[in-house]
Short mmCIF file of C-alpha atoms and ligand atoms in Angstrom, two decimals:
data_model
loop_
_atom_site.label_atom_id
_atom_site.label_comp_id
_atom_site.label_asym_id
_atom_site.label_seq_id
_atom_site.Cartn_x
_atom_site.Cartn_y
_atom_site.Cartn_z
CA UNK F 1 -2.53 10.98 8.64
CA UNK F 2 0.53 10.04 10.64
CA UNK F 3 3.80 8.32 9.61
CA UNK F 4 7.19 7.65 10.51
CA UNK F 5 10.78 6.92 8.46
CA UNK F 6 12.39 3.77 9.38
CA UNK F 7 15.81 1.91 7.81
CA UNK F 8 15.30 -1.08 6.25
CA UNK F 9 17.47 -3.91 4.09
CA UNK F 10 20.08 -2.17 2.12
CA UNK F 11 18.36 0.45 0.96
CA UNK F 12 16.30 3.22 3.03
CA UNK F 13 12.61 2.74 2.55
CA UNK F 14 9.98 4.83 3.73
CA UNK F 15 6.99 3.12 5.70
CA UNK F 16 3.97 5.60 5.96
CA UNK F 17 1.22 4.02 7.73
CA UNK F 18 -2.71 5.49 6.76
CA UNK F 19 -4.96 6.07 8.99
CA UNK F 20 -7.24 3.21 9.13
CA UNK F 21 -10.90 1.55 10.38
CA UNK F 22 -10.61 -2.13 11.25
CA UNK F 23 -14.30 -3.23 11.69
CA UNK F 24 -14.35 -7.24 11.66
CA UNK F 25 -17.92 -7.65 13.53
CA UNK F 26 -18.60 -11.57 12.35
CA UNK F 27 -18.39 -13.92 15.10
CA UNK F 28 -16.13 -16.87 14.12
CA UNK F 29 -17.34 -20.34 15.87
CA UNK F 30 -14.89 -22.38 14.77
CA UNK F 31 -13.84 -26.30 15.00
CA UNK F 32 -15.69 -30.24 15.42
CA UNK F 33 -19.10 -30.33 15.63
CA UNK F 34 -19.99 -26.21 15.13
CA UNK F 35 -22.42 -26.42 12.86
CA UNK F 36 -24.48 -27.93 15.48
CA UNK F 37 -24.80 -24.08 17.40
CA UNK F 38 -26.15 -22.70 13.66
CA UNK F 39 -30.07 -22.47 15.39
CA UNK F 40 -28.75 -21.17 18.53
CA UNK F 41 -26.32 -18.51 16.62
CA UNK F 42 -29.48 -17.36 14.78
CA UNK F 43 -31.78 -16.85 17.51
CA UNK F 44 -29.82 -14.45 18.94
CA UNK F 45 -30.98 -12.33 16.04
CA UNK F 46 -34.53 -13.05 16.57
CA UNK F 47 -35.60 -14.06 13.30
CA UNK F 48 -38.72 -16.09 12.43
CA UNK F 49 -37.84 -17.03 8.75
CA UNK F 50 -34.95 -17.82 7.30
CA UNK F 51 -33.57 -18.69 3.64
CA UNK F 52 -30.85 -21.32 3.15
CA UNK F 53 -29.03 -20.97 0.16
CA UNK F 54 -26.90 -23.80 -1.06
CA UNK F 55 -24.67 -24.63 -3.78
CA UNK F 56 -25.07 -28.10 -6.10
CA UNK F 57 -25.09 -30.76 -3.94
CA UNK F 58 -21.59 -30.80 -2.06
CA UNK F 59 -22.92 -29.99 1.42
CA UNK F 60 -25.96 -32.38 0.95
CA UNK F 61 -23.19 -35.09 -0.20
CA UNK F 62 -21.10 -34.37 3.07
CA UNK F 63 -23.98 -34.23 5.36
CA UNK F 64 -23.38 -30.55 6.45
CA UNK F 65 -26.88 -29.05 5.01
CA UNK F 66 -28.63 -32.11 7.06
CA UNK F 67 -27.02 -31.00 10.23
CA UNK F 68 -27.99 -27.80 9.99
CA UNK F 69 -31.33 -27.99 9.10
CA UNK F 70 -31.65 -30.16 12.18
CA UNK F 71 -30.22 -27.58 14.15
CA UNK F 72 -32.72 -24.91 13.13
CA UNK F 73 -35.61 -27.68 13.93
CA UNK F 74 -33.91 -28.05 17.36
CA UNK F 75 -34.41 -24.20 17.74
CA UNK F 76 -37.38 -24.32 16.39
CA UNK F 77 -36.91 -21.59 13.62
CA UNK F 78 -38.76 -21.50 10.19
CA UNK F 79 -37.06 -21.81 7.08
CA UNK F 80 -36.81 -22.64 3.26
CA UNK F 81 -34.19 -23.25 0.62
CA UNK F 82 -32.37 -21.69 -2.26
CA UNK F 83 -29.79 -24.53 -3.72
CA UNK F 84 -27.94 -24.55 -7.19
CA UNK F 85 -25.73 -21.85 -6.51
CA UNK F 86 -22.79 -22.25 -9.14
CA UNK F 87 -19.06 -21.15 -8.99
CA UNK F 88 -19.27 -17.54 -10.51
CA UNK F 89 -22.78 -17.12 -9.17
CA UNK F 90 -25.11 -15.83 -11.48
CA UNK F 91 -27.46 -12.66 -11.17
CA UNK F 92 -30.60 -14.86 -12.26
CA UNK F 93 -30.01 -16.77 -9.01
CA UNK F 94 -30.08 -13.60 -6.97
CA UNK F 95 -33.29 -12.42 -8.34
CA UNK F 96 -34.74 -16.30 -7.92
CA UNK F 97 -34.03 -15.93 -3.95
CA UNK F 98 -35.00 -12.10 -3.77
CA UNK F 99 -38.78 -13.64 -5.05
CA UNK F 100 -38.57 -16.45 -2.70
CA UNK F 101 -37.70 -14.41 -0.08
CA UNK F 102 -40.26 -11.79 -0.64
CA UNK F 103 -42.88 -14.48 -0.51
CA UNK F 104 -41.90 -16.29 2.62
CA UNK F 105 -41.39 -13.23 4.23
CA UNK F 106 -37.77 -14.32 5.08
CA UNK F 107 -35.33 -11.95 7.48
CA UNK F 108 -32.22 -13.77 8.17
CA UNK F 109 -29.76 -15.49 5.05
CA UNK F 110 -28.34 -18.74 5.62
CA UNK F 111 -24.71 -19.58 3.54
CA UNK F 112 -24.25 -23.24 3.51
CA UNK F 113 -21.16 -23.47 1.51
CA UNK F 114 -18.19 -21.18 -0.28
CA UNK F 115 -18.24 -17.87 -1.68
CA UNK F 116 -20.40 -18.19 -4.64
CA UNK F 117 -23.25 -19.02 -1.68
CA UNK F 118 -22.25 -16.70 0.63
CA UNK F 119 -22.21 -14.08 -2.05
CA UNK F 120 -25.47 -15.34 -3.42
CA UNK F 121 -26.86 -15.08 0.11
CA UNK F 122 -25.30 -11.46 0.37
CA UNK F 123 -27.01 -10.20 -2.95
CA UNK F 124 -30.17 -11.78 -1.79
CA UNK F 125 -30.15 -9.95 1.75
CA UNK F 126 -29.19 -6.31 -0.26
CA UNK F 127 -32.39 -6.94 -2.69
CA UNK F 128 -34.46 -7.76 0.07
CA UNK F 129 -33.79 -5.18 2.06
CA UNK F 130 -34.68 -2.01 -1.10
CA UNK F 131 -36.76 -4.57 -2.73
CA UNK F 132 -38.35 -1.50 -4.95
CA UNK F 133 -34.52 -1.75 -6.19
CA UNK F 134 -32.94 -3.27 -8.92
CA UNK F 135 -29.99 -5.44 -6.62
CA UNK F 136 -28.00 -5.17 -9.82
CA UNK F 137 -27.09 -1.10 -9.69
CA UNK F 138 -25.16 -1.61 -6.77
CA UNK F 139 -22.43 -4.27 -9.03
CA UNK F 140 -22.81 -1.64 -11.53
CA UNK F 141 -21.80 1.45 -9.27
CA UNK F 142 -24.80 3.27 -9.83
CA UNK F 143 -25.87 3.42 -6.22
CA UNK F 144 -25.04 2.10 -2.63
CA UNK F 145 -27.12 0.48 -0.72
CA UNK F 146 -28.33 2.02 2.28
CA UNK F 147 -29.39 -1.66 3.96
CA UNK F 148 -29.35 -5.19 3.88
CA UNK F 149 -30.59 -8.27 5.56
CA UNK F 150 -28.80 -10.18 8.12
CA UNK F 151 -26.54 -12.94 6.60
CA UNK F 152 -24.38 -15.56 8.02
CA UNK F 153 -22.56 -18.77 6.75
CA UNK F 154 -21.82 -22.25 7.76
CA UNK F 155 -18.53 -22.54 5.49
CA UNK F 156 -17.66 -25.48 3.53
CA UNK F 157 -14.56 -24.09 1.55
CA UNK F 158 -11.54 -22.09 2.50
CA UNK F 159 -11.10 -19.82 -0.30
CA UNK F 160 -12.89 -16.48 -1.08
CA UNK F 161 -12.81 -15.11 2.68
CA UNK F 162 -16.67 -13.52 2.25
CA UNK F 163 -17.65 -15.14 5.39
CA UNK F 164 -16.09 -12.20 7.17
CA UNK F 165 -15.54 -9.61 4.45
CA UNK F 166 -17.42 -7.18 3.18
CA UNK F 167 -16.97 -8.12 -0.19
CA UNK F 168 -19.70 -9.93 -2.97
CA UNK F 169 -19.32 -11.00 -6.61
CA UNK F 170 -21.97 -11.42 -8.84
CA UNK F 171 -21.95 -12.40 -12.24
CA UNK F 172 -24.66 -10.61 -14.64
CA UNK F 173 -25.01 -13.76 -17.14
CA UNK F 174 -26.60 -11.76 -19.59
CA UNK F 175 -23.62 -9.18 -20.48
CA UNK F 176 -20.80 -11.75 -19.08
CA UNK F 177 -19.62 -8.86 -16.55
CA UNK F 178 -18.63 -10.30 -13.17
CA UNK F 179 -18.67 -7.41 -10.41
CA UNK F 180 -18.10 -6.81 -7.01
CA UNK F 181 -19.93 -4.65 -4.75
CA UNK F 182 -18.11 -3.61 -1.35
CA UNK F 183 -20.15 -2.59 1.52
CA UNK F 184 -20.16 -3.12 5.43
CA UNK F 185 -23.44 -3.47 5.67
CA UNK F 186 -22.93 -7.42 4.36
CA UNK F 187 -20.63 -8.11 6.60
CA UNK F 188 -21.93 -11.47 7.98
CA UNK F 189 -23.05 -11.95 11.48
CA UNK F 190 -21.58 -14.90 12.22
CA UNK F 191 -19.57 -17.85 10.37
CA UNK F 192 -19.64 -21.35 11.35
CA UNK F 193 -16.17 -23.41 10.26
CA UNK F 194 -15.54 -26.94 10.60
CA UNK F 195 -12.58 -27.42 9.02
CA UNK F 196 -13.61 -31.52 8.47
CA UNK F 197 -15.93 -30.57 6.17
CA UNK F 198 -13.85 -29.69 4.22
CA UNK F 199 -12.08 -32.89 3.34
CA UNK F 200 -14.63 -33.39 0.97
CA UNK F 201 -13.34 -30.92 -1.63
CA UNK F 202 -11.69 -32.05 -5.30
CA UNK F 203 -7.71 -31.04 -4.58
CA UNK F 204 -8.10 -28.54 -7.48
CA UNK F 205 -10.64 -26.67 -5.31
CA UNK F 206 -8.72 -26.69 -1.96
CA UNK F 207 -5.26 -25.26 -3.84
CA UNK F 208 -6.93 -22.93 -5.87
CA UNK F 209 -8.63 -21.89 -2.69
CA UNK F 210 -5.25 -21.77 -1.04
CA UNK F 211 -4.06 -19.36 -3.80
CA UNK F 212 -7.23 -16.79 -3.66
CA UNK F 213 -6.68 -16.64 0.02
CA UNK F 214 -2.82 -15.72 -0.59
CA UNK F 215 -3.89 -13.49 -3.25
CA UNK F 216 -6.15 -11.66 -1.00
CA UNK F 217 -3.11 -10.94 1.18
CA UNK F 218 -0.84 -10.11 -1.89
CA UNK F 219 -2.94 -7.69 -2.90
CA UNK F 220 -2.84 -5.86 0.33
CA UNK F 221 0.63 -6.55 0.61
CA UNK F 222 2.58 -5.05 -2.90
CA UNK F 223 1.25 -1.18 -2.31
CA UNK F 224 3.18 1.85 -2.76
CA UNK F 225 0.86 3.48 -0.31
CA UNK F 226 1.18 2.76 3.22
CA UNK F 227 2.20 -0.22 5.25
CA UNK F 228 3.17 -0.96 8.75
CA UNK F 229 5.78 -3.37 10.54
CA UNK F 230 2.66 -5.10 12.03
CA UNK F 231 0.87 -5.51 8.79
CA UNK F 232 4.05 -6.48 7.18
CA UNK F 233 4.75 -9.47 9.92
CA UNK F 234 1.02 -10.68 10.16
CA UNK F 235 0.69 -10.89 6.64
CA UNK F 236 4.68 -12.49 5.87
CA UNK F 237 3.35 -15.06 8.46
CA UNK F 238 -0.06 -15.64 6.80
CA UNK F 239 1.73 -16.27 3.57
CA UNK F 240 4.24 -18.64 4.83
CA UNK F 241 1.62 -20.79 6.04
CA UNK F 242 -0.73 -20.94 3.54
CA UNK F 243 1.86 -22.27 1.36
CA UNK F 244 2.86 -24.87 3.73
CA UNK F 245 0.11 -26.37 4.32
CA UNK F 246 -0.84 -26.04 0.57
CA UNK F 247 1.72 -28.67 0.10
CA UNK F 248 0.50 -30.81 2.70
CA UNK F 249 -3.25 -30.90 1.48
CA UNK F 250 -1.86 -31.95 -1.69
CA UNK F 251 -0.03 -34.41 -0.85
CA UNK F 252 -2.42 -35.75 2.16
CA UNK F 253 -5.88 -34.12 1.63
CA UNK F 254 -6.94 -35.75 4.28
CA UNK F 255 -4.85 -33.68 7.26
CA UNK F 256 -7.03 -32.30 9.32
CA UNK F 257 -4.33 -29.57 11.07
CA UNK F 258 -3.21 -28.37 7.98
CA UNK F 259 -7.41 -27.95 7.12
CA UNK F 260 -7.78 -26.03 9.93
CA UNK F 261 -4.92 -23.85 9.24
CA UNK F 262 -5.87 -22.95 5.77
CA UNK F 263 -9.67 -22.06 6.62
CA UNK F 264 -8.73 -19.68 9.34
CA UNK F 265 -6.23 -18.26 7.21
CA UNK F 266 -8.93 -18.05 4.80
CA UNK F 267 -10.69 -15.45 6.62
CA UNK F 268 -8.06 -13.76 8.56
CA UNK F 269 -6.43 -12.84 4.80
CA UNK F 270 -9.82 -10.97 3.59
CA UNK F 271 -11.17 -9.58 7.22
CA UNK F 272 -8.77 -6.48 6.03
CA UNK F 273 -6.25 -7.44 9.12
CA UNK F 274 -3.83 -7.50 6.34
CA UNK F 275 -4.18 -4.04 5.25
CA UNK F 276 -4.47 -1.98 8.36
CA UNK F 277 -2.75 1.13 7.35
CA UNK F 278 -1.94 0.65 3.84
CA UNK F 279 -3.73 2.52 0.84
CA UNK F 280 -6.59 -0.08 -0.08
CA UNK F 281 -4.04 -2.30 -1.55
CA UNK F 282 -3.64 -3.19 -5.37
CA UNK F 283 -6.55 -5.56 -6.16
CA UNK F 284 -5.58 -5.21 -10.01
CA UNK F 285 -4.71 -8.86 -9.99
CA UNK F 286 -8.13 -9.70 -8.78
CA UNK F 287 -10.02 -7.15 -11.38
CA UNK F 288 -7.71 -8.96 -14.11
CA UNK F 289 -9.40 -11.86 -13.33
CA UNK F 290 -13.11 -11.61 -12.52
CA UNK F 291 -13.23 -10.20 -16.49
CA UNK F 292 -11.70 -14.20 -17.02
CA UNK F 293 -13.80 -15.90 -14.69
CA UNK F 294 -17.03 -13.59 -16.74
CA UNK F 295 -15.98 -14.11 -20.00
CA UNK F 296 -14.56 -17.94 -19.72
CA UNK F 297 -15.98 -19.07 -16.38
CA UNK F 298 -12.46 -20.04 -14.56
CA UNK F 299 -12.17 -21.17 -11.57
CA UNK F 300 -11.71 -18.11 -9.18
CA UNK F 301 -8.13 -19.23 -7.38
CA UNK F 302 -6.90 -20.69 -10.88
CA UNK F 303 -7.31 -17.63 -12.75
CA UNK F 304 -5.65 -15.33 -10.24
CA UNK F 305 -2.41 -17.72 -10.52
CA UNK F 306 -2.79 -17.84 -13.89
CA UNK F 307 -3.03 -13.74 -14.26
CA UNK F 308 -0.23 -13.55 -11.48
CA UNK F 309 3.03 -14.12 -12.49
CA UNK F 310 2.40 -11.53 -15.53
CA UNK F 311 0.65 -8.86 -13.39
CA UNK F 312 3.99 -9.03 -10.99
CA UNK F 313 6.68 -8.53 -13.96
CA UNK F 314 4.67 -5.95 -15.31
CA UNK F 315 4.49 -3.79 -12.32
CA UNK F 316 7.83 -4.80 -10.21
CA UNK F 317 9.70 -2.21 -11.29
CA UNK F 318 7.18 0.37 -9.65
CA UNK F 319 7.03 -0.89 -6.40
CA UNK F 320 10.67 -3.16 -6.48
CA UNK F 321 11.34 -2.47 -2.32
CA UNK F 322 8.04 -4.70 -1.84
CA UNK F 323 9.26 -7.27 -4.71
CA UNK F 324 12.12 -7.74 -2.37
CA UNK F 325 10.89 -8.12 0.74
CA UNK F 326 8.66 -10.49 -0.58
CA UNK F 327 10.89 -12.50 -2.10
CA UNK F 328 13.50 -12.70 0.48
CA UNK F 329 10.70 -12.79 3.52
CA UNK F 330 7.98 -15.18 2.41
CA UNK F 331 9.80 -17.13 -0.33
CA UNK F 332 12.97 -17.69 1.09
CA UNK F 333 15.34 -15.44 -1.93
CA UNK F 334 18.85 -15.72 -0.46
CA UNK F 335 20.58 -14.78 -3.55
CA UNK F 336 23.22 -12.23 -3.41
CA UNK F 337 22.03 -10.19 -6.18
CA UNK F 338 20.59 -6.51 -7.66
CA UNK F 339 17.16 -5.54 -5.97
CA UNK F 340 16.26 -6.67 -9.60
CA UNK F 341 17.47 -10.24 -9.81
CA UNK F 342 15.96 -10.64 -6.31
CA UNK F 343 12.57 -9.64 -6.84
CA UNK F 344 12.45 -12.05 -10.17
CA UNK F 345 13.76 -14.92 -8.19
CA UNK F 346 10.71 -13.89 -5.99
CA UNK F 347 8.63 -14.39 -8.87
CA UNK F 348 10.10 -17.19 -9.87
CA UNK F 349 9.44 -19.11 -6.91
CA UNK F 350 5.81 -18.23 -6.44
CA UNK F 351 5.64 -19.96 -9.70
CA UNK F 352 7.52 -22.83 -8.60
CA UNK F 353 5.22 -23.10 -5.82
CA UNK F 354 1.99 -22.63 -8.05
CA UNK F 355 3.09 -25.70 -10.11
CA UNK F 356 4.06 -27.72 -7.33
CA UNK F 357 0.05 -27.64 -6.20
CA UNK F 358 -1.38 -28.03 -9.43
CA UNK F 359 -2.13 -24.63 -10.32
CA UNK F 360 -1.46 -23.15 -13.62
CA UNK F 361 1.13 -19.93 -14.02
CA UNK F 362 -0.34 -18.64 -17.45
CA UNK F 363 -3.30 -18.77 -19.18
CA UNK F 364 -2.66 -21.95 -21.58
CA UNK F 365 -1.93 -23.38 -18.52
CA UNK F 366 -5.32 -22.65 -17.02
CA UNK F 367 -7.28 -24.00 -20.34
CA UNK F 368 -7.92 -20.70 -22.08
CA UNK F 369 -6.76 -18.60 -24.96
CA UNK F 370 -8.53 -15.54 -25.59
CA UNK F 371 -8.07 -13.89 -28.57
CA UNK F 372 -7.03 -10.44 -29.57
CA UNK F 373 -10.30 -9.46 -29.46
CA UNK F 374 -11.23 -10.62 -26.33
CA UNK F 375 -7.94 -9.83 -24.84
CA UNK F 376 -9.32 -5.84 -25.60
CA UNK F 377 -12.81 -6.56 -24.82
CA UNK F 378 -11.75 -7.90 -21.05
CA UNK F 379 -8.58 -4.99 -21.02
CA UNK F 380 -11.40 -2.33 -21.09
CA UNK F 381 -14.10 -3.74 -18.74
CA UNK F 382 -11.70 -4.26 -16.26
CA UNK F 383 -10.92 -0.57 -16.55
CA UNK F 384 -15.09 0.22 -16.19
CA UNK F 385 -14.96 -2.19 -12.88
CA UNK F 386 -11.76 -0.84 -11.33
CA UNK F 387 -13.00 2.84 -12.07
CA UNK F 388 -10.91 5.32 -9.75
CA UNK F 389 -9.17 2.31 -8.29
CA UNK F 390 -6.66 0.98 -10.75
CA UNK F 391 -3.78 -0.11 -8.52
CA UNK F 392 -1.31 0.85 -6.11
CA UNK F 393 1.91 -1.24 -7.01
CA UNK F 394 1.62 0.71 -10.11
CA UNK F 395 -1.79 2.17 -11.77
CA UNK F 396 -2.85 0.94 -15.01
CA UNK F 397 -4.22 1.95 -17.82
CA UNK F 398 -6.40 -0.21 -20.53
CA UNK F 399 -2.92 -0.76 -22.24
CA UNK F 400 -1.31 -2.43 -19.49
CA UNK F 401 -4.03 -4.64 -18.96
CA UNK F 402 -3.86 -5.70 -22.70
CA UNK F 403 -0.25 -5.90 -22.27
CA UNK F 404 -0.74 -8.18 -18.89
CA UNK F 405 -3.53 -10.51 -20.67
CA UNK F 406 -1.05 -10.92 -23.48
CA UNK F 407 1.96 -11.35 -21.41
CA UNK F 408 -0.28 -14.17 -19.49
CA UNK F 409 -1.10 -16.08 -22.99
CA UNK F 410 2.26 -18.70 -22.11
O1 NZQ W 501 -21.73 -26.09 -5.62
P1 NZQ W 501 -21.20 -27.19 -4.76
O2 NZQ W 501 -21.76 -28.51 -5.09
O3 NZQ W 501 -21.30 -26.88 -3.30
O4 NZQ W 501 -19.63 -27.34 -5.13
C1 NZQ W 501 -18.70 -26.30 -4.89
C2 NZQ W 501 -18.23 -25.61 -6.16
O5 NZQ W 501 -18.30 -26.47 -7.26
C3 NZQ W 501 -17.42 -26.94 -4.40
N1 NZQ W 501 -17.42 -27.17 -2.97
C4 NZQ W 501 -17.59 -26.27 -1.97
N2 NZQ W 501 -17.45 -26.88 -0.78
C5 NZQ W 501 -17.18 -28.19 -1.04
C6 NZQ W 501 -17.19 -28.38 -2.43
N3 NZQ W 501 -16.97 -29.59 -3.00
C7 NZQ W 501 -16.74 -30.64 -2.17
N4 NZQ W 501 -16.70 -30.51 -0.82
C8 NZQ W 501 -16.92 -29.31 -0.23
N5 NZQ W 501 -16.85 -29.21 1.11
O6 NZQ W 501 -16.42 -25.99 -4.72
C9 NZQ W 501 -16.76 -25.32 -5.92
C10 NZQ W 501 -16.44 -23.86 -5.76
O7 NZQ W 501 -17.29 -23.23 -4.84
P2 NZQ W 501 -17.28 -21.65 -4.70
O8 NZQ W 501 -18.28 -21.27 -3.67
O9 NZQ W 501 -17.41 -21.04 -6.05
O10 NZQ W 501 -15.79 -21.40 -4.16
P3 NZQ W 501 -15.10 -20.17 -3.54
O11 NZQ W 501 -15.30 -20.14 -2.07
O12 NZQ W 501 -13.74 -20.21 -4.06
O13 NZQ W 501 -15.87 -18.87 -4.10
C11 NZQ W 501 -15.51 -18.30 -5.33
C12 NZQ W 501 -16.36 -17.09 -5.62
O14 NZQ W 501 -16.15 -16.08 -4.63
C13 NZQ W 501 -15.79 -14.85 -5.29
C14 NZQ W 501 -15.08 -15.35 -6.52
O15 NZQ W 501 -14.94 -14.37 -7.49
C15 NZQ W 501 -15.98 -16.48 -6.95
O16 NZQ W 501 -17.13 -15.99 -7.61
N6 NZQ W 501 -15.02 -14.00 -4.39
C16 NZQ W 501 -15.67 -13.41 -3.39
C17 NZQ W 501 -15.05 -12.56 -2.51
C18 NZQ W 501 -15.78 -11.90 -1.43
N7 NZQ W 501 -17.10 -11.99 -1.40
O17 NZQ W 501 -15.18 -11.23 -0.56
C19 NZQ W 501 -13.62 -12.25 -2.63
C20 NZQ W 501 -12.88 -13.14 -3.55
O18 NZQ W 501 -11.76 -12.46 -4.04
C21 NZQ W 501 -13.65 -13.66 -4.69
O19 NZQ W 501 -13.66 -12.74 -5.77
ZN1 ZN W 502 -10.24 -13.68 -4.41
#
């Protein structure tokens, strides 16, 4: 490990930067007309049967799934199709695709669409790969997988970042436990972004997906282990436009600059650029809510604004020097105040800014109130999921995450 001191603001803080891996092997093809190279992309890879998995109907609405499948028949590759993909994509789905795939012999997954197909795509290419496996141990932690498939996506939503992370979610609909299972090995090969298509999205969808791809950033960003000036600066900037042109698409959906901006964002936040050197990041906020989005089936951006605003009080005190910076660095805090005061009128803003896009800032906000009951049920899964990993801005225990769920109620 190496590190350095530095002065900062007022007060000294000490910025030790980790050792680190970047590894960001997708191949972005990005702008008008891309989906048209999605047969030529593929053939690179040589494979002779491929499985497109789809979600429920946007991309045949907007066209996108008919321009690709033409541009596998212009490069004359083999495929079939997996659609009905839902938001919080469900385990059954997975297995549905792993038979499918089995029986058309497929070796290359096809995303057309957001995370939920991209992720559904991802589980699909693990199973495949150990198919004398159960694809479910690996969300449960019981084993790693050793391969998977090739997958790539032609992206139809700027929000979860899987085309180039190494990330996937899966929801186990029998048990209600939504889990995510991190490997390299599903790092997609390539991802194919036309921002037009993505004018087609509700504006609920777009700002919520404007809010995970913050969060992603957020997450990497309010550590007490690690950071660097260049981390700091990519990710301040990343944040600062993201919210701009959240405002824009909700007032003019239709912008196509501000599109663009937010899907490349979308993937630059969860590629891990914005965590070189820093411990992992804090990811509670994100644990917090996949037990919501299992147990009540939020949408994903929604519930992390919802779970935010409580997470951040809770733990501010613990890591206050990155409270501050935020607040005076990507939301604009001039008051003259205590590092205290500061890093609440940080807070405070974010939730100005969550309510200015339509998003909700609690959890009657977002349409849900779990009871006590469920409040406990959710505080100790989300301890299972996070296992070792239970935060860096501060670590918590099952009664903080009862506290934060309860905090979050209004
Ligand atoms: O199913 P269709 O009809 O396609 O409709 C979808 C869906 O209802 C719709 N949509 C997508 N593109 C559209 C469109 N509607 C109109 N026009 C378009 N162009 O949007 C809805 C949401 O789709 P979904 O794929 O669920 O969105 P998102 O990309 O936000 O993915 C969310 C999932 O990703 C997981 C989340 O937990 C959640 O399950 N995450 C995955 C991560 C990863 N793999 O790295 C990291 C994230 O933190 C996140 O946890
Ligand atoms: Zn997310």
């Amino acid at each position: 490990m190496f590190w350095n001191c530095r002065l900062r603001h007022k007060k000294e803080e000490m910025i030790m930067a980790n050792n680190f891996e970047f590894y960001a092997p997708t191949k972005v093809i990005f702008g008008k007309g891309t989906e048209s190279e999605t047969g030529r992309q593929i053939k690179e890879f040589g494979a002779a049967s491929v499985l497109i998995v789809y979600g429920g109907g946007s991309v045949k609405r907007s066209g996108l799934l008919e321009k690709v499948e033409h541009a596998l028949d212009d490069a004359r590759i083999m495929f079939c199709e997996l659609g009905g993909v839902v938001p919080n994509p469900r385990l059954d789905k997975v297995y549905e695709g792993i038979r499918i795939g089995k029986s058309k012999n497929v070796d290359f997954l096809l995303a057309v669409g957001g995370g939920s197909v991209i992720d559904t795509a991802k589980a699909i290419a693990y199973g495949l790969a150990e198919p004398e496996k159960d694809v479910w141990e690996l969300f449960a932690h019981t084993r790693m997988a050793t391969k998977c498939m090739p997958v790539a996506s032609v992206l139809s939503i700027a929000a979860a970042g899987s085309e180039t992370s190494k990330g996937c979610v899966i929801t186990n609909e029998k048990t209600g436990e939504k889990r995510a299972y991190d490997d390299n090995l599903a790092r997609p090969k390539f991802a194919i972004m036309n921002p037009e298509y993505t004018k087609s999205l509700p504006d609920y969808q777009t700002e919520s997906g404007c809010t995970d791809i913050m969060m992603h950033t957020m997450e990497r960003y309010f550590t007490n282990g690690g950071n660097m000036e260049i981390t700091d600066a990519i990710a301040e900037g990343l944040l600062r436009t993201v919210m701009k042109n959240a405002v824009i698409l909700h007032q003019n959906p239709g912008d196509q600059d501000a599109r663009g901006e937010i899907m490349w964002a979308g993937s630059v936040a969860h590629n891990d650029l914005t965590g070189c050197g820093n411990d992992g990041g804090d990811f509670m906020t994100h644990k917090l809510e996949h037990e919501l989005g299992g147990m009540f089936d939020v949408t994903h951006g929604a519930g992390l604004a919802a779970v935010w605003p409580s997470w951040a009080r809770y733990v501010c005190g613990e890591c206050l020097h990155r409270f501050v910076r935020f607040a005076r660095n990507v939301m604009g805090v001039t008051l003259d105040g205590t590092d205290e005061e500061v890093a609440e009128a940080g807070i405070c803003a974010m939730e100005d800014f969550y309510r200015g896009i339509g998003m909700p800032t609690n959890l009657d906000e977002l349409g849900i109130h779990p009871t006590d009951a469920q409040i406990e049920d959710m505080a100790e899964r989300c301890m299972i999921a996070a296992g070792a990993r239970t935060g860096s801005a501060k670590k918590l225990n099952r009664e903080d995450a009862i506290r934060i769920y309860q905090n979050a109620r209004e």
